[in-house]
Coordinates of C-alpha atoms and ligand atoms in Angstrom, one line a residue:
M1 CA 0.0 0.0 0.0
R2 CA 1.4 3.3 -1.0
G3 CA 1.2 6.0 1.7
R4 CA 0.2 9.5 1.1
D5 CA 3.9 10.6 1.1
G6 CA 5.0 7.6 -1.1
P7 CA 7.6 8.0 -3.7
A8 CA 5.2 8.5 -6.6
R9 CA 3.8 11.6 -5.1
A10 CA 7.1 12.9 -3.6
A11 CA 8.8 12.6 -7.0
R12 CA 6.3 14.9 -8.7
P13 CA 7.4 18.6 -8.5
A14 CA 4.9 20.8 -6.8
P15 CA 2.9 22.5 -9.6
T16 CA 3.4 26.2 -10.1
V17 CA 0.0 27.6 -9.8
Y18 CA -0.8 31.1 -10.9
S19 CA -3.1 32.1 -8.2
P20 CA -5.4 35.0 -8.9
A21 CA -7.1 36.3 -5.9
V22 CA -10.2 34.2 -5.3
R23 CA -11.7 35.3 -2.1
D24 CA -14.9 33.8 -0.8
L25 CA -17.8 35.7 -2.4
H26 CA -20.2 34.9 0.4
L27 CA -18.0 37.1 2.5
L28 CA -18.0 40.0 0.0
P29 CA -20.2 42.7 1.6
K30 CA -23.0 43.5 -0.9
A31 CA -26.1 45.6 -1.4
H32 CA -29.0 44.0 -3.2
L33 CA -31.1 46.5 -5.0
H34 CA -33.4 44.4 -7.3
T35 CA -35.2 41.4 -5.9
H36 CA -38.9 40.6 -5.5
L37 CA -39.9 39.2 -2.1
E38 CA -42.5 36.9 -3.6
S39 CA -39.8 35.4 -5.9
T40 CA -37.5 34.6 -3.0
V41 CA -39.9 32.3 -1.1
R42 CA -38.0 29.1 -0.2
S43 CA -39.2 25.8 -1.8
A44 CA -39.7 24.3 1.7
T45 CA -42.0 27.2 2.6
I46 CA -44.0 27.0 -0.6
R47 CA -44.5 23.3 0.2
E48 CA -45.6 24.0 3.8
L49 CA -48.1 26.6 2.5
G50 CA -49.6 23.9 0.3
G51 CA -48.0 24.9 -3.0
R52 CA -45.7 23.1 -5.4
P53 CA -42.3 24.7 -5.7
P54 CA -41.4 25.6 -9.3
V55 CA -38.6 23.6 -10.9
Q56 CA -37.0 26.1 -13.3
D57 CA -34.4 24.2 -15.2
R58 CA -35.1 25.9 -18.5
P59 CA -36.0 29.4 -19.7
F60 CA -39.6 30.4 -19.4
G61 CA -41.6 30.1 -22.7
S62 CA -42.9 33.6 -22.3
F63 CA -43.2 36.5 -19.9
R64 CA -46.7 35.4 -19.2
E65 CA -45.6 31.9 -18.2
F66 CA -43.2 33.6 -15.7
A67 CA -45.9 35.9 -14.4
D68 CA -48.3 33.0 -14.0
Q69 CA -45.8 31.0 -12.0
R70 CA -45.2 34.0 -9.7
A71 CA -49.0 34.5 -9.3
Q72 CA -49.3 30.9 -8.0
V73 CA -46.8 31.6 -5.3
R74 CA -48.4 34.9 -4.3
A75 CA -51.8 33.1 -3.9
L76 CA -50.3 31.0 -1.2
L77 CA -49.7 34.0 1.0
R78 CA -52.9 34.3 3.0
D79 CA -52.3 35.6 6.4
R80 CA -50.0 37.7 8.6
R81 CA -47.8 34.8 9.6
H82 CA -47.1 34.0 6.0
F83 CA -45.9 37.5 5.1
R84 CA -43.9 37.8 8.3
R85 CA -42.3 34.4 7.7
I86 CA -41.2 35.0 4.1
A87 CA -39.8 38.4 5.1
E88 CA -37.8 37.0 7.9
E89 CA -36.5 34.1 5.8
F90 CA -35.5 36.5 3.2
C91 CA -33.3 38.3 5.7
Q92 CA -31.7 35.0 6.8
D93 CA -31.0 33.9 3.2
E94 CA -29.7 37.3 2.1
A95 CA -27.4 37.6 5.2
A96 CA -26.0 34.2 4.3
Q97 CA -25.0 35.7 0.9
G98 CA -23.0 38.5 2.5
V99 CA -25.8 41.0 1.8
R100 CA -25.5 43.8 4.3
Y101 CA -28.3 46.0 2.9
A102 CA -31.2 45.0 0.7
E103 CA -34.0 46.9 -1.0
V104 CA -36.7 44.3 -1.5
T105 CA -39.6 44.9 -3.9
F106 CA -43.0 44.0 -2.7
T107 CA -46.4 44.3 -4.3
A108 CA -48.2 45.3 -1.1
A109 CA -51.3 46.9 -2.6
A110 CA -52.1 43.9 -4.8
H111 CA -52.0 41.5 -1.8
G112 CA -54.1 44.0 0.2
E113 CA -56.8 44.0 -2.5
R114 CA -56.7 40.2 -2.9
L115 CA -57.1 39.6 0.8
G116 CA -59.5 42.5 1.5
D117 CA -57.0 44.0 4.0
P118 CA -55.0 46.9 2.6
E119 CA -52.6 47.3 5.6
M120 CA -51.8 43.8 6.7
P121 CA -49.4 42.5 4.1
L122 CA -47.0 45.4 4.4
E123 CA -47.3 45.6 8.2
A124 CA -46.5 41.9 8.4
V125 CA -43.6 42.2 5.9
A126 CA -42.2 45.1 7.9
E127 CA -42.5 43.0 11.1
G128 CA -40.6 40.1 9.5
L129 CA -37.9 42.4 8.2
A130 CA -37.5 44.0 11.6
L131 CA -37.2 40.6 13.2
G132 CA -34.7 39.5 10.4
A133 CA -32.6 42.7 11.0
H134 CA -32.4 41.8 14.7
R135 CA -31.6 38.2 14.2
Y136 CA -29.3 38.3 11.2
G137 CA -27.8 41.8 11.3
I138 CA -29.0 42.8 7.8
H139 CA -30.4 46.2 6.9
T140 CA -33.4 46.3 4.7
R141 CA -35.8 48.7 3.0
V142 CA -38.9 48.1 0.9
I143 CA -39.7 49.2 -2.6
L144 CA -43.4 49.1 -3.5
D145 CA -43.9 48.1 -7.1
H146 CA -46.9 48.6 -9.3
S147 CA -47.7 46.7 -12.5
R148 CA -48.3 49.0 -15.5
R149 CA -51.2 46.8 -16.5
R150 CA -53.1 47.7 -13.3
P151 CA -55.2 50.8 -12.7
V152 CA -53.7 54.1 -11.4
E153 CA -55.9 53.9 -8.3
R154 CA -53.9 51.0 -7.0
L155 CA -50.7 53.1 -7.3
W156 CA -52.4 55.8 -5.3
R157 CA -53.0 53.2 -2.6
S158 CA -49.4 52.1 -2.8
L159 CA -48.3 55.7 -2.2
E160 CA -50.6 55.9 0.8
L161 CA -49.1 52.8 2.2
A162 CA -45.6 54.0 1.5
T163 CA -46.1 57.3 3.3
R164 CA -47.3 55.5 6.4
H165 CA -44.5 53.0 6.6
P166 CA -41.0 54.3 7.2
Q167 CA -39.6 51.0 5.9
V168 CA -40.6 52.0 2.4
V169 CA -37.9 53.9 0.6
A170 CA -39.2 54.0 -3.0
I171 CA -42.0 53.1 -5.3
G172 CA -41.8 52.1 -8.9
L173 CA -43.5 50.7 -12.1
A174 CA -43.0 47.1 -13.0
G175 CA -44.8 44.6 -15.2
D176 CA -45.3 44.6 -18.9
E177 CA -43.2 47.5 -20.3
S178 CA -45.3 47.8 -23.4
Y179 CA -47.9 49.6 -21.2
P180 CA -47.1 53.4 -20.9
A181 CA -45.9 55.1 -17.8
A182 CA -47.8 58.4 -18.6
P183 CA -51.0 57.5 -16.8
F184 CA -49.1 57.2 -13.5
A185 CA -47.2 60.5 -13.8
E186 CA -49.3 62.4 -11.3
V187 CA -48.9 59.7 -8.6
L188 CA -45.2 59.5 -9.2
D189 CA -44.8 63.3 -8.9
A190 CA -46.7 63.1 -5.6
A191 CA -44.5 60.3 -4.4
R192 CA -41.4 62.4 -5.1
E193 CA -42.9 65.3 -3.2
A194 CA -43.6 62.9 -0.3
G195 CA -39.8 62.2 -0.2
L196 CA -39.9 58.8 -1.8
H197 CA -37.4 57.6 -4.4
L198 CA -38.5 56.4 -7.8
V199 CA -37.2 53.3 -9.5
H200 CA -38.8 51.6 -12.5
H201 CA -38.4 48.5 -14.5
A202 CA -37.5 49.5 -18.1
G203 CA -35.3 48.4 -21.0
E204 CA -35.8 44.8 -20.0
T205 CA -38.6 43.5 -22.4
A206 CA -39.1 46.8 -24.1
G207 CA -36.5 48.9 -25.9
P208 CA -34.8 52.3 -25.1
A209 CA -38.0 54.2 -25.4
S210 CA -39.2 52.6 -22.2
V211 CA -36.0 53.9 -20.4
W212 CA -36.4 57.4 -21.8
E213 CA -40.0 57.3 -20.5
A214 CA -38.9 56.0 -17.1
L215 CA -36.4 58.9 -16.9
T216 CA -38.7 61.7 -18.1
V217 CA -42.3 60.8 -17.1
G218 CA -41.2 58.5 -14.3
R219 CA -38.3 60.6 -13.0
A220 CA -36.4 57.3 -12.3
E221 CA -33.4 57.5 -10.1
R222 CA -32.4 54.0 -11.0
I223 CA -33.5 51.7 -13.8
G224 CA -34.6 48.1 -13.1
H225 CA -32.7 46.1 -15.8
G226 CA -32.0 48.5 -18.6
I227 CA -30.2 45.9 -20.5
R228 CA -31.4 47.3 -23.9
V229 CA -30.0 50.8 -23.4
L230 CA -27.0 50.1 -25.7
E231 CA -29.4 50.2 -28.6
D232 CA -29.5 54.0 -28.3
P233 CA -26.2 55.8 -28.0
E234 CA -27.9 59.1 -27.0
L235 CA -29.6 57.3 -24.1
V236 CA -26.2 55.8 -23.0
T237 CA -24.7 59.3 -23.0
E238 CA -27.6 60.6 -20.9
L239 CA -27.5 57.7 -18.4
R240 CA -23.7 58.2 -18.1
R241 CA -24.0 61.9 -17.6
R242 CA -26.6 61.6 -14.9
R243 CA -24.9 58.5 -13.4
V244 CA -28.2 56.6 -13.3
P245 CA -27.5 53.1 -12.0
L246 CA -28.8 50.1 -13.8
E247 CA -30.0 47.2 -11.7
V248 CA -28.7 44.4 -13.9
C249 CA -30.0 40.8 -13.3
P250 CA -28.1 38.5 -15.7
S251 CA -29.5 35.1 -14.7
S252 CA -33.1 36.4 -14.7
N253 CA -32.6 37.8 -18.2
V254 CA -31.5 34.3 -19.4
L255 CA -34.3 32.6 -17.6
L256 CA -36.9 34.9 -19.2
G257 CA -35.3 34.2 -22.6
L258 CA -34.3 37.9 -23.1
V259 CA -30.7 37.0 -23.5
A260 CA -29.6 33.7 -25.1
S261 CA -26.9 32.9 -22.6
L262 CA -24.8 34.4 -19.8
A263 CA -21.8 34.5 -22.1
E264 CA -23.8 36.8 -24.4
H265 CA -25.1 39.0 -21.6
P266 CA -24.5 42.7 -22.2
L267 CA -23.2 43.4 -18.6
P268 CA -19.5 43.7 -19.7
R269 CA -20.5 46.0 -22.5
L270 CA -22.7 48.2 -20.2
L271 CA -19.7 48.6 -17.9
A272 CA -17.4 49.3 -20.8
A273 CA -19.8 52.0 -21.9
G274 CA -19.0 53.8 -18.6
L275 CA -22.5 53.1 -17.2
T276 CA -23.2 52.6 -13.5
V277 CA -23.9 48.9 -13.2
T278 CA -25.1 47.0 -10.2
V279 CA -25.5 43.2 -10.1
N280 CA -28.8 41.8 -8.7
T281 CA -30.9 38.7 -8.9
D282 CA -34.5 39.7 -9.5
G283 CA -35.2 37.0 -6.9
E284 CA -34.3 34.3 -9.4
T285 CA -31.0 33.1 -7.9
S286 CA -28.7 33.9 -5.0
L287 CA -26.6 37.1 -5.1
T288 CA -23.4 35.2 -4.4
A289 CA -24.1 32.8 -7.3
E290 CA -24.6 35.8 -9.5
Y291 CA -21.2 37.3 -8.5
Q292 CA -19.7 33.8 -8.9
R293 CA -21.0 33.7 -12.5
A294 CA -19.5 37.1 -13.2
R295 CA -16.2 35.8 -12.0
E296 CA -16.4 32.6 -14.1
I297 CA -18.1 33.8 -17.2
F298 CA -16.9 37.4 -17.5
G299 CA -13.5 36.6 -16.0
Y300 CA -13.7 39.3 -13.3
G301 CA -11.1 39.4 -10.7
D302 CA -11.7 40.2 -7.0
T303 CA -11.0 44.0 -7.6
D304 CA -13.7 44.1 -10.3
L305 CA -16.1 42.2 -8.1
A306 CA -15.4 44.5 -5.2
N307 CA -16.0 47.5 -7.5
L308 CA -19.4 46.0 -8.5
A309 CA -20.3 45.5 -4.8
R310 CA -19.2 49.1 -4.1
T311 CA -21.3 50.4 -6.9
S312 CA -24.3 48.6 -5.5
V313 CA -23.8 50.2 -2.1
E314 CA -23.3 53.7 -3.6
S315 CA -26.4 53.3 -5.8
S316 CA -28.6 52.2 -2.9
F317 CA -30.9 54.5 -0.9
A318 CA -29.2 53.6 2.4
P319 CA -28.2 56.3 4.8
A320 CA -24.7 57.7 4.1
A321 CA -23.2 56.4 7.3
L322 CA -24.3 52.8 6.5
K323 CA -23.0 53.2 2.9
A324 CA -19.6 54.3 4.3
R325 CA -19.5 51.4 6.8
I326 CA -20.3 48.7 4.1
S327 CA -17.8 50.3 1.7
A328 CA -15.1 50.0 4.4
E329 CA -16.0 46.4 4.9
I330 CA -15.6 45.8 1.1
D331 CA -12.1 47.4 1.3
R332 CA -11.3 45.0 4.2
W333 CA -12.5 42.0 2.1
L334 CA -10.2 43.0 -0.7
I335 CA -7.1 43.0 1.5
S336 CA -8.1 39.9 3.4
Ligands
LIG401 ZN1 -37.8 42.8 -11.4

């Protein structure tokens, strides 16, 4: 029997390994700016609530198929305990990814309508997030989104909720981007006057015109996705000049069939164009996995990945002191 230090092994020279810095990405402090609470529900929780967890091993056939699947999960959330639970579990799962600060999108008004209780869903989510903050040391804020397909009255209700809950930091338009933003302009102006931030999904399924509209009519401070902005050089110049961050979600784009593969994803070209790019999940994967893919597929080193994390922190609506603290932690990760 040949021992571990037998001649065969000892005779082989130690390989010269070029070792690029490969630090643990779970430990890289991050901000997560684009994720939907209802898309983050654990499979085990879906099962316990009586649903069947989706097995998503191929891209969705259509945006509708994706939306229908999400609707099935939303329908499982029926009482206060459910909302509180998914919010707290979100905190635990994000904290395990090295996320120090998350802005989680939640469609509070839609749940309120469905359940005949406008206040409960957001109250319960806020409770769950507070509990999660206490237990897992993560900071969170809520973004209330509104589907463009839904009536403007619902967005007014979202604004009312937002102004009553300090947890809410922004509101924004989501859903089918072929629907115009114009009908919502008055509410969005009112939201801004109430001190809320505005972030809209745009340039994901629709082209540059949707991003222009998000910037002008919607007064967007960040763009959810924006992966199609490169189609319009003038728009790229404007986004660069105003340093409007893009919340890029590569795996989600592939899953929804908007980009053929990660290797063909425009993220590196968006960065090369001098745009402010943040990496996010849309709730479709873990944030560490998304950074890992950026490392493997785009060949980013630890300095590049730390820069992406830093951009996500700077692009967030977190208080300045918290941003400074997380940025300092990123610096420490890079010299670890
Ligand atoms: Zn989204």
